[in-house]
Short mmCIF file of C-alpha atoms and ligand atoms in Angstrom, two decimals:
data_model
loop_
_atom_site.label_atom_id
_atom_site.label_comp_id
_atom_site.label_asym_id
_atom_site.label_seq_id
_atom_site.Cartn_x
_atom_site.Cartn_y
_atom_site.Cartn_z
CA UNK L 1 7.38 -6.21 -3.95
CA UNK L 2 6.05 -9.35 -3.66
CA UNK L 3 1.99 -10.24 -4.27
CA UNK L 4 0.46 -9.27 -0.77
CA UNK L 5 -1.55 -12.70 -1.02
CA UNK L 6 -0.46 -15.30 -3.36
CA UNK L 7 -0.44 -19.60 -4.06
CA UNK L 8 2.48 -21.23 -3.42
CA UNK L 9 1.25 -24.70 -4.53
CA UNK L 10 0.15 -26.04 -1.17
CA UNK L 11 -0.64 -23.04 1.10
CA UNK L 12 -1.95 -19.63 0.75
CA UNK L 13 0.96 -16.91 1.36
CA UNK L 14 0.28 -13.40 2.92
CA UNK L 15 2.35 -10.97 3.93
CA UNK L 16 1.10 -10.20 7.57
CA UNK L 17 -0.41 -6.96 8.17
CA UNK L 18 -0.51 -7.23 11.56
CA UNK L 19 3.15 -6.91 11.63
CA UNK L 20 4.07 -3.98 9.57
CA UNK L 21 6.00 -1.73 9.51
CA UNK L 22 8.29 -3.33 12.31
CA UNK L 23 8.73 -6.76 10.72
CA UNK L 24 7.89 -7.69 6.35
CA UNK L 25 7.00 -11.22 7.32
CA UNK L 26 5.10 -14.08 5.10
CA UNK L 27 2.62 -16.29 6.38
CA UNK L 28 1.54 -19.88 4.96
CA UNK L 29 -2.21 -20.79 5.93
CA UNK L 30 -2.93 -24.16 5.02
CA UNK L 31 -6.09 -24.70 6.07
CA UNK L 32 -9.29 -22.77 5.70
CA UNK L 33 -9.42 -21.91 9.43
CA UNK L 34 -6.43 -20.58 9.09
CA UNK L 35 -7.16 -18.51 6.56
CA UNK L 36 -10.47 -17.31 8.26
CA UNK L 37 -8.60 -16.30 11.23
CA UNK L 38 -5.65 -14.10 9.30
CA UNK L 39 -8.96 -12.59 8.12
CA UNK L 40 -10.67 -11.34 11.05
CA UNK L 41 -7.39 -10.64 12.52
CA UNK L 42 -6.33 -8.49 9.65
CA UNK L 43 -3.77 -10.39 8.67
CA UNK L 44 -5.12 -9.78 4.88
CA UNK L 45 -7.75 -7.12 4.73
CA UNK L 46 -8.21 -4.90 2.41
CA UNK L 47 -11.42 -5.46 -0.51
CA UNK L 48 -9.68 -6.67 -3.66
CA UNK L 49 -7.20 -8.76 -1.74
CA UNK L 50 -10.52 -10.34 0.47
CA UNK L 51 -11.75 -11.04 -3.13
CA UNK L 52 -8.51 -13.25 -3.49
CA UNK L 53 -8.59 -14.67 -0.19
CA UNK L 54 -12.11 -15.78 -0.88
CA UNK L 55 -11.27 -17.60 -3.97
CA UNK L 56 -8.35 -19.05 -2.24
CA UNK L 57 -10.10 -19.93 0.48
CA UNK L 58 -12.31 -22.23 -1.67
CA UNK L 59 -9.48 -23.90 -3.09
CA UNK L 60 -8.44 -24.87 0.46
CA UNK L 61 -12.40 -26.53 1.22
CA UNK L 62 -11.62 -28.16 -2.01
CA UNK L 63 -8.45 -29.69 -0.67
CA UNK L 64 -10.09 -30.15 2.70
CA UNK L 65 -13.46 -31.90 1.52
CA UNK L 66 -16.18 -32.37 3.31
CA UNK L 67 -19.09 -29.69 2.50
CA UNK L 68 -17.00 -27.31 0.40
CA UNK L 69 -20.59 -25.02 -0.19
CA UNK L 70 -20.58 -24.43 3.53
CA UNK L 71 -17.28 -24.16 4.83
CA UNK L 72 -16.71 -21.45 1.16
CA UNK L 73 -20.18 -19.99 3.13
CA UNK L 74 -17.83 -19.16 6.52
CA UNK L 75 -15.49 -18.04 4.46
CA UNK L 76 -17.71 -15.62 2.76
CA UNK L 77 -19.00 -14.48 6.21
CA UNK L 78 -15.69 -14.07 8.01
CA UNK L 79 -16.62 -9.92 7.37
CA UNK L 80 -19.26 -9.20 6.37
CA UNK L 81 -18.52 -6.00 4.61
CA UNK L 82 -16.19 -5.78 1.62
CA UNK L 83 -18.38 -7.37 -1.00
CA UNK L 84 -15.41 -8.57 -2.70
CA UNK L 85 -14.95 -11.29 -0.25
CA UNK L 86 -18.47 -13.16 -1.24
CA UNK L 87 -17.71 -12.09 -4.53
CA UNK L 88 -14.48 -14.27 -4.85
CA UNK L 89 -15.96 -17.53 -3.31
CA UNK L 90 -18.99 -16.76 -5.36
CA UNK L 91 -16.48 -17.02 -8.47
CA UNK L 92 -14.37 -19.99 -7.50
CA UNK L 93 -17.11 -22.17 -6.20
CA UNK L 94 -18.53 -21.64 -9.85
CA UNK L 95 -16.42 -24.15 -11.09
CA UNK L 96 -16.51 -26.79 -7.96
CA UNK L 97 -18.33 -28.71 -9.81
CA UNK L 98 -15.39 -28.67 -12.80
CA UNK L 99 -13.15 -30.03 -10.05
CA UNK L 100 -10.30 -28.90 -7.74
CA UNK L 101 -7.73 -28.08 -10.24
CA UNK L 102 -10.94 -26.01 -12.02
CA UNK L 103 -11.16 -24.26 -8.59
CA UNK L 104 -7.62 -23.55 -8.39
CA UNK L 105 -7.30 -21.57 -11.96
CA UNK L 106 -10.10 -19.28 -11.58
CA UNK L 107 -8.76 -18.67 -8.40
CA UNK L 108 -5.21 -17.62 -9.77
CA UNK L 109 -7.02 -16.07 -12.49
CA UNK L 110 -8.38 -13.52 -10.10
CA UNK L 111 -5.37 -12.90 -8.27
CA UNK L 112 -3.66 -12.25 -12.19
CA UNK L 113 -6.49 -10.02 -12.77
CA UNK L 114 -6.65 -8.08 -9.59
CA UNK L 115 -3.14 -5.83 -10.04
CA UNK L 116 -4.18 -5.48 -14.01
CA UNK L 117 -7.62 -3.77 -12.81
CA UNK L 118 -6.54 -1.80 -10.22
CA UNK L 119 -3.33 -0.25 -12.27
CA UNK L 120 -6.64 0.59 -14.83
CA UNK L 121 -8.88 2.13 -12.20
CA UNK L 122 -6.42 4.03 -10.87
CA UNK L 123 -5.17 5.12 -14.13
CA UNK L 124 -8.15 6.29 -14.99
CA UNK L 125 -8.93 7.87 -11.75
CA UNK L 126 -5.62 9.79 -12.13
CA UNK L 127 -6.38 11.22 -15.82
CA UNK L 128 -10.03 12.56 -13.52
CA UNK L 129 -8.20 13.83 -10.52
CA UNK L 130 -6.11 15.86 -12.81
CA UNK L 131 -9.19 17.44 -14.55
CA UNK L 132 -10.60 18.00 -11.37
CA UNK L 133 -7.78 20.18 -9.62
CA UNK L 134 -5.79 22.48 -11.00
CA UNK L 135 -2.93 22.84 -8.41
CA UNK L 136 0.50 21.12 -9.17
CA UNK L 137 1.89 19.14 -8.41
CA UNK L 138 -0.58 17.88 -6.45
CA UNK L 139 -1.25 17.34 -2.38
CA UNK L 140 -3.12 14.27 -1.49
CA UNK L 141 -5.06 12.88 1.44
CA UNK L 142 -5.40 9.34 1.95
CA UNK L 143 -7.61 7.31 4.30
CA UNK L 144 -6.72 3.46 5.58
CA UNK L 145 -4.79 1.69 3.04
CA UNK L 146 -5.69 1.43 -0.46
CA UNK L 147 -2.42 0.29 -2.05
CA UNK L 148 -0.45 -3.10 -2.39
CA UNK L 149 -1.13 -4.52 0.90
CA UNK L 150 -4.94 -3.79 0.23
CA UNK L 151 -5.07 -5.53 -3.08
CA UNK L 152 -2.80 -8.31 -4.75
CA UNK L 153 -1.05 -5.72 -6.06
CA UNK L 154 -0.54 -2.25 -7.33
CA UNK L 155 -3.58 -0.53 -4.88
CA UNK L 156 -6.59 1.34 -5.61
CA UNK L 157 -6.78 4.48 -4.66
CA UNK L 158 -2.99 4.66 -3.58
CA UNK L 159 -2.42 3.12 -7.37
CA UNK L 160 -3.38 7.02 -8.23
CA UNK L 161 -0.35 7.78 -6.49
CA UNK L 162 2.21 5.85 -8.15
CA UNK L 163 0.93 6.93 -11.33
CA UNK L 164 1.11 10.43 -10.83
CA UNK L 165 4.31 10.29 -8.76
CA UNK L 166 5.91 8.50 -11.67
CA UNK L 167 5.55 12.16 -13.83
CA UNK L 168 6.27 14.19 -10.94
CA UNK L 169 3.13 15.44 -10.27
CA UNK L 170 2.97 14.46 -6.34
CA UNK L 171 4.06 17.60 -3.81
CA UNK L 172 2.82 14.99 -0.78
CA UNK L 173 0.56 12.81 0.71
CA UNK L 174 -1.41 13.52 4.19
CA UNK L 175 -2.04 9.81 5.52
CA UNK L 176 -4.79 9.73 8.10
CA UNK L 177 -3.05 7.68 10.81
CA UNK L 178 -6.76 5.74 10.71
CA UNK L 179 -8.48 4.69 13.97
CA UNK L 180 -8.47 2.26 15.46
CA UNK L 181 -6.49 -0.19 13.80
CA UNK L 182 -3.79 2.70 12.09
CA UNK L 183 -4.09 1.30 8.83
CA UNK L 184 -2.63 4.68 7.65
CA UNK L 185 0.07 5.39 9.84
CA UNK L 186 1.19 1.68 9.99
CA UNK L 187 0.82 0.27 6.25
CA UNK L 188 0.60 3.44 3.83
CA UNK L 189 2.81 5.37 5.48
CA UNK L 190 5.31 2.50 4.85
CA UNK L 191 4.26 1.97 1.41
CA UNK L 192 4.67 5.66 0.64
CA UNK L 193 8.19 5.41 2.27
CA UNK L 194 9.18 2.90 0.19
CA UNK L 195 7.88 4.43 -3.01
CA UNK L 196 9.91 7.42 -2.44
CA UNK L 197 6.72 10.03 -2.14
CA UNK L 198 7.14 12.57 -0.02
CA UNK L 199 4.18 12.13 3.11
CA UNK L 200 3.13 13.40 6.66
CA UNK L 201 0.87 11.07 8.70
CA UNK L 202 -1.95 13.13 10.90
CA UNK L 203 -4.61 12.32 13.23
CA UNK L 204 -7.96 11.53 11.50
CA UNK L 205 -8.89 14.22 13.75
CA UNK L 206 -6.77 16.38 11.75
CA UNK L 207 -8.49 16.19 8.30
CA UNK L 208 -10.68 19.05 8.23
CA UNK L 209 -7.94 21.32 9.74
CA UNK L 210 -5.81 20.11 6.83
CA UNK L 211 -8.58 21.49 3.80
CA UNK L 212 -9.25 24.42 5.79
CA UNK L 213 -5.80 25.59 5.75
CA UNK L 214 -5.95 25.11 2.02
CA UNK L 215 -3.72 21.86 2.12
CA UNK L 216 -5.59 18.94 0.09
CA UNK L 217 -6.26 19.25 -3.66
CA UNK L 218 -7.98 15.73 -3.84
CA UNK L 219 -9.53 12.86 -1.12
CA UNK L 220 -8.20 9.65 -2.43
CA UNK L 221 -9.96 6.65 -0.77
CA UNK L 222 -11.08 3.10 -2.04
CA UNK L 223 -14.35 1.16 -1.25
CA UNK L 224 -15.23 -2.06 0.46
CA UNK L 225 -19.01 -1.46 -1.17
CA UNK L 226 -20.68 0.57 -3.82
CA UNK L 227 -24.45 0.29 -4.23
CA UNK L 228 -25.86 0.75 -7.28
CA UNK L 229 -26.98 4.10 -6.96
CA UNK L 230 -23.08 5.08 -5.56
CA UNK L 231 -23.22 5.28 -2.31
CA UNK L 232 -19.66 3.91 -0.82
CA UNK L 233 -19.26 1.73 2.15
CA UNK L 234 -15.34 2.65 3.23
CA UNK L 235 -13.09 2.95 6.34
CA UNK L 236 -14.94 4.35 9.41
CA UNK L 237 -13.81 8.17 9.05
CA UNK L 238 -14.65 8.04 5.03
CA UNK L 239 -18.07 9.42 5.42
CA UNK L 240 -16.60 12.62 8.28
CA UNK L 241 -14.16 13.27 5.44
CA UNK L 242 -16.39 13.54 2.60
CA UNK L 243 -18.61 15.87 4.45
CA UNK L 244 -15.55 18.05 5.27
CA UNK L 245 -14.22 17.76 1.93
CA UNK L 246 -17.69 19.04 0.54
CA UNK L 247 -17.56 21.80 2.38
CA UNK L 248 -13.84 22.73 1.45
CA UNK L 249 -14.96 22.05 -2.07
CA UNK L 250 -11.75 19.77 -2.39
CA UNK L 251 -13.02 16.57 -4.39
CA UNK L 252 -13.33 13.08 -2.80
CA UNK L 253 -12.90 10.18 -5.72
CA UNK L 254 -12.98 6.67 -5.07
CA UNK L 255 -10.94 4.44 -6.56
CA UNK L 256 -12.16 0.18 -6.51
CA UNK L 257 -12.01 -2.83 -8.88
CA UNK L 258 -16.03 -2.74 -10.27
CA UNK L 259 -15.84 -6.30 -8.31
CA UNK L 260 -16.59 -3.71 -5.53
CA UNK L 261 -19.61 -2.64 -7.02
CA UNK L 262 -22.88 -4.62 -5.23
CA UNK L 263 -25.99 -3.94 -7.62
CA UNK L 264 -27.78 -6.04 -5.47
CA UNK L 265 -28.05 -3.33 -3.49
CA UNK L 266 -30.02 -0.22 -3.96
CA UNK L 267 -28.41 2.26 -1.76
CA UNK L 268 -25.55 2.55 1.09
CA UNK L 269 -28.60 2.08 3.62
CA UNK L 270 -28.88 -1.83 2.82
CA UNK L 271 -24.47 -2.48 3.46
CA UNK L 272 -24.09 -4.28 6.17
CA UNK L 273 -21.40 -2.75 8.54
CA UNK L 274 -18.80 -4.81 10.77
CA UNK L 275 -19.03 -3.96 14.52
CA UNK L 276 -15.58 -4.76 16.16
CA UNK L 277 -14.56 -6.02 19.16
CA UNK L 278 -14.71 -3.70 22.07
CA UNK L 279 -10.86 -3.66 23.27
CA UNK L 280 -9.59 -2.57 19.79
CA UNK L 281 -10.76 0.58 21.41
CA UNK L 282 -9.86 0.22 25.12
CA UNK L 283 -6.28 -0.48 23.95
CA UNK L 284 -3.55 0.97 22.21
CA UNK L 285 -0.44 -0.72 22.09
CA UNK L 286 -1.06 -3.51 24.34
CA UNK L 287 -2.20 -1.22 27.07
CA UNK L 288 -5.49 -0.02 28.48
CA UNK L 289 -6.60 3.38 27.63
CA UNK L 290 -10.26 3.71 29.08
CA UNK L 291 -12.05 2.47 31.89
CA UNK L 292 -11.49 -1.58 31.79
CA UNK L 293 -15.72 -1.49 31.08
CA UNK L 294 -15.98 1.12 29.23
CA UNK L 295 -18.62 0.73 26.36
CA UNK L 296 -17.69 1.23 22.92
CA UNK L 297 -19.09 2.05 19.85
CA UNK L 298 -16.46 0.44 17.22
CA UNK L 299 -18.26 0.22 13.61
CA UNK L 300 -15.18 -1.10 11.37
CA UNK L 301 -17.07 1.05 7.99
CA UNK L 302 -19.02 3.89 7.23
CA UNK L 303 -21.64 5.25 4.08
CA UNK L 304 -20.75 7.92 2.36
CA UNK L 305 -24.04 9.17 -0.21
CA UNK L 306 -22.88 9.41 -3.62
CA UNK L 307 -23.76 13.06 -3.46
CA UNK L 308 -20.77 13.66 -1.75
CA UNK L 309 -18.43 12.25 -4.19
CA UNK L 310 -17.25 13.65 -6.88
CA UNK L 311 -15.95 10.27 -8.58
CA UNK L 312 -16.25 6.53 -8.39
CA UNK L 313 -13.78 4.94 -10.58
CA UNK L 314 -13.25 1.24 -11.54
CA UNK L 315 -11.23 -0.15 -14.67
CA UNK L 316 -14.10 0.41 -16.92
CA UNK L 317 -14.22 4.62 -15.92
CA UNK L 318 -16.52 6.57 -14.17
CA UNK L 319 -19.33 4.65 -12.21
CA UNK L 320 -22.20 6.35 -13.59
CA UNK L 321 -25.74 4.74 -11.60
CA UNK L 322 -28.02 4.44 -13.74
CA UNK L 323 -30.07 7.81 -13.57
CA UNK L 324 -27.68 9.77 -12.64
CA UNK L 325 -26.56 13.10 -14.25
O1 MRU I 401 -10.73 -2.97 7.76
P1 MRU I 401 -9.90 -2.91 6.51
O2 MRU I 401 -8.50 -2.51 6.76
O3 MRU I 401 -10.03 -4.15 5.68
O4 MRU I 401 -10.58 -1.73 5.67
C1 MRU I 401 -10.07 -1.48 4.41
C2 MRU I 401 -10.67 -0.29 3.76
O5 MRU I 401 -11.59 0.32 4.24
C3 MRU I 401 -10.12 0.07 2.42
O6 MRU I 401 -10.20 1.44 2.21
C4 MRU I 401 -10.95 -0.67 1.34
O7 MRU I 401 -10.98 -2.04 1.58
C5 MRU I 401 -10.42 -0.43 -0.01
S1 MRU I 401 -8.85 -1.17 -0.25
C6 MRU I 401 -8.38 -1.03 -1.86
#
């Protein structure tokens, strides 16, 4: 499959979440406006493949001119959540003053990078999720999308997947369909298809139902923030789900690049959270669903407290905070 955001030597490729699973189609920004709006659209979402877009992005100010610092600043800002974003305008504009071309190759050093990390995190994750469940093979629960389409390539907490799939340890996948935007039902449903793993897409409403009846081993999710002390900032539903899976006693484990990881930050309490726009809710499917003024409460991310995880895993292992037992 190809990379879900890539260079092609004048334009920055993506393929265009918005349209999945109906139509696989690529599309070439070319400027940085361009690229802001695919972003906020969620054309390219996702943390590790914001990460990219950020460092991309910077190579198209570059190209542009102008004041590269601020328009790589409205990059950074186009959401304000994933951490990665910030993080990989942060990295490319490092080298601005190295020139362009300097710009371009850390920025296609990150997008080398990103599928090598995440096929490590999840590895490890894997070799963790197996210690903590004894079932097999095993049945899954995924939140959003976590795989390919959220990263460069490979996937985070859906990378867990392919690697145990690939020695038969998967019995299925639950895929919470993910509100509003059905990240679930719409791009890891289809990845799962194509992989070949067995799945079943349910309601987010369905989750607890699901561990009560005894039908999740392990909560696989990724992370769009991790403070230092482990809280996770992750797809609105993530922190309903963790509290559920506590009580089941099923584990949650997160799986992110440690680009993810904000040390800046002491605790979940200081992540910023996207609010989004009011008819994401009012809709579905082009049509109106509530009153035409109905008011909405539409926060794109939740906070999960680390005490309610039993795992957060990037390429280096288990995130430990510092302090922790
Ligand atoms: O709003 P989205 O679709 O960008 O939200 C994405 C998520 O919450 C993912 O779970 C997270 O970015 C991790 S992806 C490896």
């Amino acid at each position: 499959m190809r990379r879900t955001i890539d260079w092609d030597g004048d334009a920055v490729t993506i393929i265009d979440q918005t349209a999945l699973p109906a139509d696989c189609r690529v599309l070439r920004l070319r400027t940085v406006d361009e690229l802001i709006d695919a972003i906020r659209r969620l054309a390219v979402r996702g943390a590790p493949a914001l990460g990219a877009a950020g460092a991309l992005g910077v190579v198209l100010a570059a190209r542009e001119g102008g004041d590269v610092r601020a328009t790589a600043e409205r990059v950074a800002k186009a959401r304000p959540t994933a951490v990665n974003l910030s993080w990989g305008v942060g990295r490319a504009l490092d080298k601005l003053d190295e020139g362009p071309d300097a710009v371009l190759a850390e920025a296609l050093e990150i997008l080398d990078e990103d599928e090598r990390l995440n096929r490590a995190a999840s590895g490890h994750a894997a070799e963790i999720v197996l210690d903590l469940c004894d079932r097999r093979p095993l049945r899954l629960l995924s939140h959003c999308n976590a795989g390919h389409l959220a990263t460069v390539a490979w996937g985070s907490a859906l990378g867990v997947v392919w690697h145990l799939h690939a020695r038969g340890l998967v019995e299925s996948v639950l895929v919470d369909e993910t509100r509003p935007l059905l990240q679930g039902a719409r791009l890891t449903a289809w990845e799962l298809a194509r992989a070949g793993v067995p799945y079943r897409v349910q309601p987010d409403g369905a989750a607890a139902a699901a561990m009560a009846r005894g039908l999740v081993d392990c909560v696989l999710v990724g992370a769009d923030r991790i403070a230092a002390n482990g809280d996770v900032a992750n797809k609105i539903g993530t922190y309903g789900l963790a509290i559920a899976a506590h009580y089941h006693r099923v584990p949650l484990v997160v799986v992110a690049p440690s680009s993810t990881i904000d040390r800046s930050l002491a605790s979940g309490a200081e992540i910023a959270i996207e609010e989004r726009a009011p008819d994401e809710l009012r809709t579905f499917a082009g049509a109106t669903i509530t009153p035409l003024d109905a008011e909405v409460f539409n926060p794109a991310f939740d906070v999960t407290p680390a005490e309610l995880i039993a795992a957060v895993v990037t390429e280096h292992g288990r995130y430990r905070p510092r302090g922790a037992r």
